[in-house]
Short mmCIF file of C-alpha atoms in Angstrom, two decimals:
data_model
loop_
_atom_site.label_atom_id
_atom_site.label_comp_id
_atom_site.label_asym_id
_atom_site.label_seq_id
_atom_site.Cartn_x
_atom_site.Cartn_y
_atom_site.Cartn_z
CA MET A 133 0.00 0.00 0.00
CA PRO A 134 1.45 3.45 -0.91
CA MET A 135 2.65 5.58 1.97
CA ILE A 136 0.34 8.56 2.58
CA PRO A 137 2.38 11.72 3.26
CA LEU A 138 2.33 13.16 6.78
CA THR A 139 0.26 16.29 7.20
CA ALA A 140 1.93 19.48 8.36
CA LEU A 141 0.36 19.04 11.80
CA GLN A 142 1.64 15.46 12.09
CA ARG A 143 5.14 16.58 11.10
CA ALA A 144 4.97 19.38 13.67
CA ARG A 145 3.93 16.94 16.40
CA GLU A 146 6.80 14.59 15.55
CA TRP A 147 9.28 17.49 15.56
CA HIS A 148 7.94 18.83 18.87
CA LEU A 149 8.23 15.36 20.42
CA ARG A 150 11.85 15.00 19.29
CA ILE A 151 12.78 18.42 20.67
CA TRP A 152 10.95 17.73 23.94
CA ILE A 153 12.78 14.41 24.40
CA PHE A 154 16.09 16.14 23.66
CA CYS A 155 15.30 18.85 26.20
CA ARG A 156 14.38 16.32 28.89
CA ILE A 157 17.57 14.34 28.27
CA THR A 158 19.56 17.57 28.49
CA VAL A 159 17.80 18.45 31.75
CA ILE A 160 18.67 15.05 33.24
CA SER A 161 22.28 15.46 32.13
CA LEU A 162 22.49 18.92 33.64
CA LYS A 163 21.24 17.61 36.99
CA HIS A 164 24.29 15.35 37.20
CA VAL A 165 26.83 18.11 36.53
CA ASN A 166 29.35 18.62 39.32
CA ARG A 167 27.60 20.55 42.11
CA SER A 168 30.73 21.23 44.15
CA LYS A 169 30.80 24.98 43.47
CA ALA A 170 27.94 27.30 44.37
CA THR A 171 28.31 29.32 41.15
CA ALA A 172 28.11 26.15 39.05
CA LYS A 173 24.93 25.16 40.89
CA THR A 174 23.31 28.51 40.19
CA VAL A 175 24.08 28.39 36.47
CA GLN A 176 22.95 24.78 36.26
CA HIS A 177 19.58 25.46 37.91
CA LYS A 178 18.92 28.42 35.61
CA GLU A 179 19.69 26.31 32.54
CA VAL A 180 17.42 23.50 33.75
CA TYR A 181 14.57 25.93 34.34
CA ILE A 182 14.95 27.54 30.90
CA MET A 183 15.12 24.17 29.12
CA GLU A 184 11.99 22.91 30.91
CA MET A 185 10.07 26.09 30.06
CA ASP A 186 11.10 25.86 26.40
CA ALA A 187 10.07 22.19 26.20
CA TRP A 188 6.59 22.85 27.59
CA ASN A 189 5.97 25.92 25.42
CA LEU A 190 6.75 24.24 22.09
CA GLY A 191 4.14 24.93 19.43
CA VAL A 192 2.36 27.70 21.37
CA GLU A 193 1.68 30.78 19.27
CA PRO A 194 1.77 34.31 20.77
CA GLY A 195 -1.43 34.75 22.76
CA GLY A 196 -1.76 31.00 23.33
CA LEU A 197 -2.21 29.32 26.70
CA THR A 198 0.70 28.19 28.89
CA ASN A 199 -1.18 27.71 32.16
CA LYS A 200 -2.79 24.31 32.78
CA THR A 201 -5.87 25.84 34.44
CA GLU A 202 -6.50 27.93 31.31
CA ILE A 203 -6.07 24.86 29.09
CA LYS A 204 -8.57 22.89 31.19
CA LEU A 205 -11.09 25.70 30.96
CA LEU A 206 -10.61 25.94 27.19
CA ILE A 207 -11.28 22.20 26.79
CA CYS A 208 -14.48 22.43 28.85
CA TYR A 209 -15.57 25.63 27.08
CA LEU A 210 -15.04 24.04 23.68
CA LEU A 211 -17.00 20.89 24.53
CA LYS A 212 -19.80 23.00 26.05
CA SER A 213 -20.06 25.26 22.98
CA LEU A 214 -20.51 22.51 20.36
CA ASP A 215 -23.64 20.60 19.40
CA ALA A 216 -21.83 17.27 19.05
CA PRO A 217 -19.03 15.54 21.01
CA LEU A 218 -15.43 15.95 19.89
CA SER A 219 -13.01 13.08 19.45
CA LYS A 220 -9.73 13.18 21.34
CA LEU A 221 -7.91 13.47 18.00
CA GLN A 222 -10.12 16.39 16.90
CA LEU A 223 -9.46 18.20 20.18
CA SER A 224 -5.72 17.81 19.65
CA ASP A 225 -5.99 18.99 16.03
CA ILE A 226 -7.96 22.08 17.06
CA ILE A 227 -5.75 23.22 19.91
CA GLN A 228 -2.42 22.27 18.36
CA GLY A 229 -3.34 23.30 14.84
CA GLU A 230 -4.07 26.83 16.03
CA GLY A 231 -1.06 26.93 18.37
CA LEU A 232 -3.30 27.45 21.41
CA ALA A 233 -1.41 25.11 23.77
CA ASN A 234 1.48 22.67 23.96
CA TYR A 235 0.66 19.03 23.10
CA PHE A 236 2.03 17.59 26.36
CA GLU A 237 0.27 20.19 28.52
CA LEU A 238 -2.95 19.49 26.61
CA ILE A 239 -2.76 15.72 27.21
CA GLN A 240 -2.01 16.20 30.91
CA ALA A 241 -4.85 18.70 31.29
CA LEU A 242 -7.32 16.36 29.55
CA ASP A 243 -6.25 13.37 31.67
CA GLU A 244 -6.83 15.41 34.84
CA LEU A 245 -10.24 16.61 33.63
CA ILE A 246 -11.30 13.00 32.97
CA ARG A 247 -9.91 11.85 36.33
CA ASP A 248 -11.81 14.60 38.18
CA ASP A 249 -15.08 13.93 36.26
CA ASN A 250 -15.14 17.29 34.48
CA VAL A 251 -14.98 15.49 31.12
CA ARG A 252 -16.13 12.00 30.13
CA MET A 253 -14.56 9.88 27.41
CA ASN A 254 -16.57 7.16 25.64
CA LEU A 255 -15.37 4.79 22.94
CA GLU A 256 -17.50 4.98 19.75
CA ASP A 257 -16.28 2.53 17.12
CA THR A 258 -12.56 3.32 17.25
CA ASP A 259 -12.88 6.98 18.31
CA GLU A 260 -12.43 8.31 21.85
CA MET A 261 -15.31 10.79 22.11
CA LEU A 262 -15.31 13.57 24.70
CA THR A 263 -18.25 15.28 26.44
CA VAL A 264 -18.27 17.84 29.25
CA THR A 265 -20.06 17.02 32.52
CA GLU A 266 -22.22 19.33 34.63
CA LYS A 267 -19.22 19.78 36.91
CA GLY A 268 -17.12 20.92 33.97
CA ILE A 269 -19.86 23.27 32.76
CA ASP A 270 -20.10 24.88 36.21
CA SER A 271 -16.34 25.49 36.21
CA VAL A 272 -16.48 27.15 32.79
CA GLU A 273 -19.43 29.37 33.66
CA ASN A 274 -17.74 30.56 36.86
CA LEU A 275 -14.20 31.08 35.57
CA GLU A 276 -13.93 31.40 31.78
CA MET A 277 -14.54 35.16 31.70
CA ASP A 278 -11.59 35.68 34.06
CA PHE A 279 -9.12 33.24 32.48
CA LEU A 280 -9.82 32.78 28.77
CA PRO A 281 -9.12 35.50 26.17
CA ARG A 282 -11.97 36.04 23.75
CA SER A 283 -9.68 35.58 20.74
CA VAL A 284 -8.61 32.12 21.97
CA LYS A 285 -12.22 31.03 22.54
CA GLU A 286 -13.38 32.23 19.12
CA LYS A 287 -10.45 30.64 17.31
CA ALA A 288 -11.00 27.29 19.04
CA VAL A 289 -14.76 27.19 18.41
CA ASN A 290 -14.47 28.25 14.75
CA THR A 291 -11.82 25.60 14.09
CA ALA A 292 -13.92 22.95 15.86
CA ILE A 293 -16.99 23.76 13.77
CA ARG A 294 -14.93 23.53 10.59
CA LEU A 295 -13.47 20.15 11.57
CA GLN A 296 -16.87 18.77 12.54
CA THR A 297 -18.30 19.96 9.23
CA LEU A 298 -15.49 18.20 7.34
CA ALA A 299 -16.09 15.02 9.35
CA ARG A 300 -19.79 15.11 8.48
CA ARG A 301 -19.01 15.64 4.79
CA LYS A 302 -16.65 12.66 4.85
CA ARG A 303 -19.50 10.51 6.16
CA GLU A 304 -22.02 11.84 3.65
CA ASN A 305 -19.82 11.98 0.52
CA LYS A 306 -17.92 8.86 -0.44
CA ILE A 307 -14.46 9.05 -2.04
CA ASP A 308 -12.74 6.05 -3.66
CA VAL A 309 -9.05 5.96 -4.58
CA GLU A 310 -7.78 3.36 -7.07
CA LYS A 311 -4.11 2.81 -7.91
CA VAL A 312 -3.55 2.69 -11.67
CA GLU A 313 -0.51 2.78 -13.91
CA ASN A 314 1.51 5.96 -13.28
CA GLY A 315 -1.00 7.42 -10.84
CA PHE A 316 -4.42 7.18 -9.21
CA ASN A 317 -8.09 7.42 -10.16
CA VAL A 318 -10.06 9.37 -7.55
CA THR A 319 -13.84 8.95 -7.68
CA PHE A 320 -16.22 11.33 -5.90
CA PHE A 321 -19.83 10.35 -5.14
CA PHE A 322 -22.34 13.18 -4.72
CA GLY A 323 -25.54 12.48 -2.80
CA ASP A 324 -26.59 10.66 0.35
CA GLU A 325 -27.30 7.11 1.49
CA LYS A 326 -30.54 6.93 -0.52
CA THR A 327 -29.79 8.91 -3.66
CA GLN A 328 -26.65 9.20 -5.80
CA LEU A 329 -26.75 12.47 -7.71
CA MET A 330 -23.43 12.23 -9.52
CA LYS A 331 -20.21 10.23 -9.76
CA LEU A 332 -17.05 11.99 -10.90
CA THR A 333 -13.69 10.27 -11.56
CA ILE A 334 -10.45 12.17 -12.14
CA TYR A 335 -6.85 11.05 -12.65
CA VAL A 336 -3.99 12.40 -10.52
CA ALA A 337 -0.29 11.61 -10.66
CA ASP A 338 0.69 10.99 -7.01
CA GLU A 339 -0.44 10.65 -3.39
CA ILE A 340 0.05 14.36 -2.69
CA GLN A 341 -2.45 15.27 -5.42
CA VAL A 342 -4.82 12.59 -4.09
CA GLU A 343 -4.88 14.28 -0.69
CA THR A 344 -5.19 17.73 -2.28
CA VAL A 345 -8.24 16.90 -4.42
CA LYS A 346 -9.90 15.05 -1.53
CA LYS A 347 -9.40 18.05 0.75
CA ASN A 348 -10.70 20.52 -1.83
CA PHE A 349 -13.73 18.35 -2.57
CA LEU A 350 -14.67 18.09 1.11
CA GLU A 351 -14.33 21.85 1.62
CA ASP A 352 -17.62 22.38 -0.25
CA PRO A 353 -19.01 19.42 -2.25
CA ILE A 354 -22.37 21.15 -2.78
CA LYS A 355 -20.69 24.13 -4.44
CA LEU A 356 -18.69 21.84 -6.74
CA TYR A 357 -21.82 19.88 -7.68
CA SER A 358 -23.75 23.09 -8.41
CA GLU A 359 -20.95 24.49 -10.59
CA ILE A 360 -20.76 21.28 -12.65
CA ILE A 361 -24.53 21.20 -13.16
CA THR A 362 -24.58 24.89 -14.09
CA SER A 363 -21.76 24.42 -16.62
CA LEU A 364 -23.60 21.52 -18.26
CA THR A 365 -27.07 23.05 -18.38
CA VAL A 366 -26.50 26.73 -19.21
#
């Protein structure tokens, strides 16, 4: 089976993980440096502190969240604001994709929310789906105005709605990919479970183009269908 290229977000996660591991190894090494001189100890402790701060702030854009309490509130606010549950992967894509928090801080914050019954996680098929509890809602309503910047909340909710819309379109609009000589045939099916309105097959040269046309199709399949019909009937 052909290897599907990593997305930019997946590459960023892998890079952040490598840097974080390097930083932690460096921190451990620094802790074993000769502590015989007071000046050496002072320099060592400063370096350890800086390295740890850098590791836990990886991937956070200016204006993003670096405090775990803020990250917990953002998770609860996001789950409260949406009509449907989010998967754990979607939550990570939203917060990391917008540079709102560090991946490791996010995972720790989510684990603590689940442990303290602010968020519940249920397995649906192979997805870990997240919902906020009444306890989590109470925390958000009491604290979010004091802790969460409006720009962060709006960015997170808008990204979540976009991802949920794409997920719904993937369920409603089937895409088949067939490997052929020197490339791929990509077939798009317009319609729903009961009615097939159109089937469109195009040829592309490589896996990168496969992912590009799939992404562009799912951005607005109704618009594409309407433009094709208009071109054929006018």
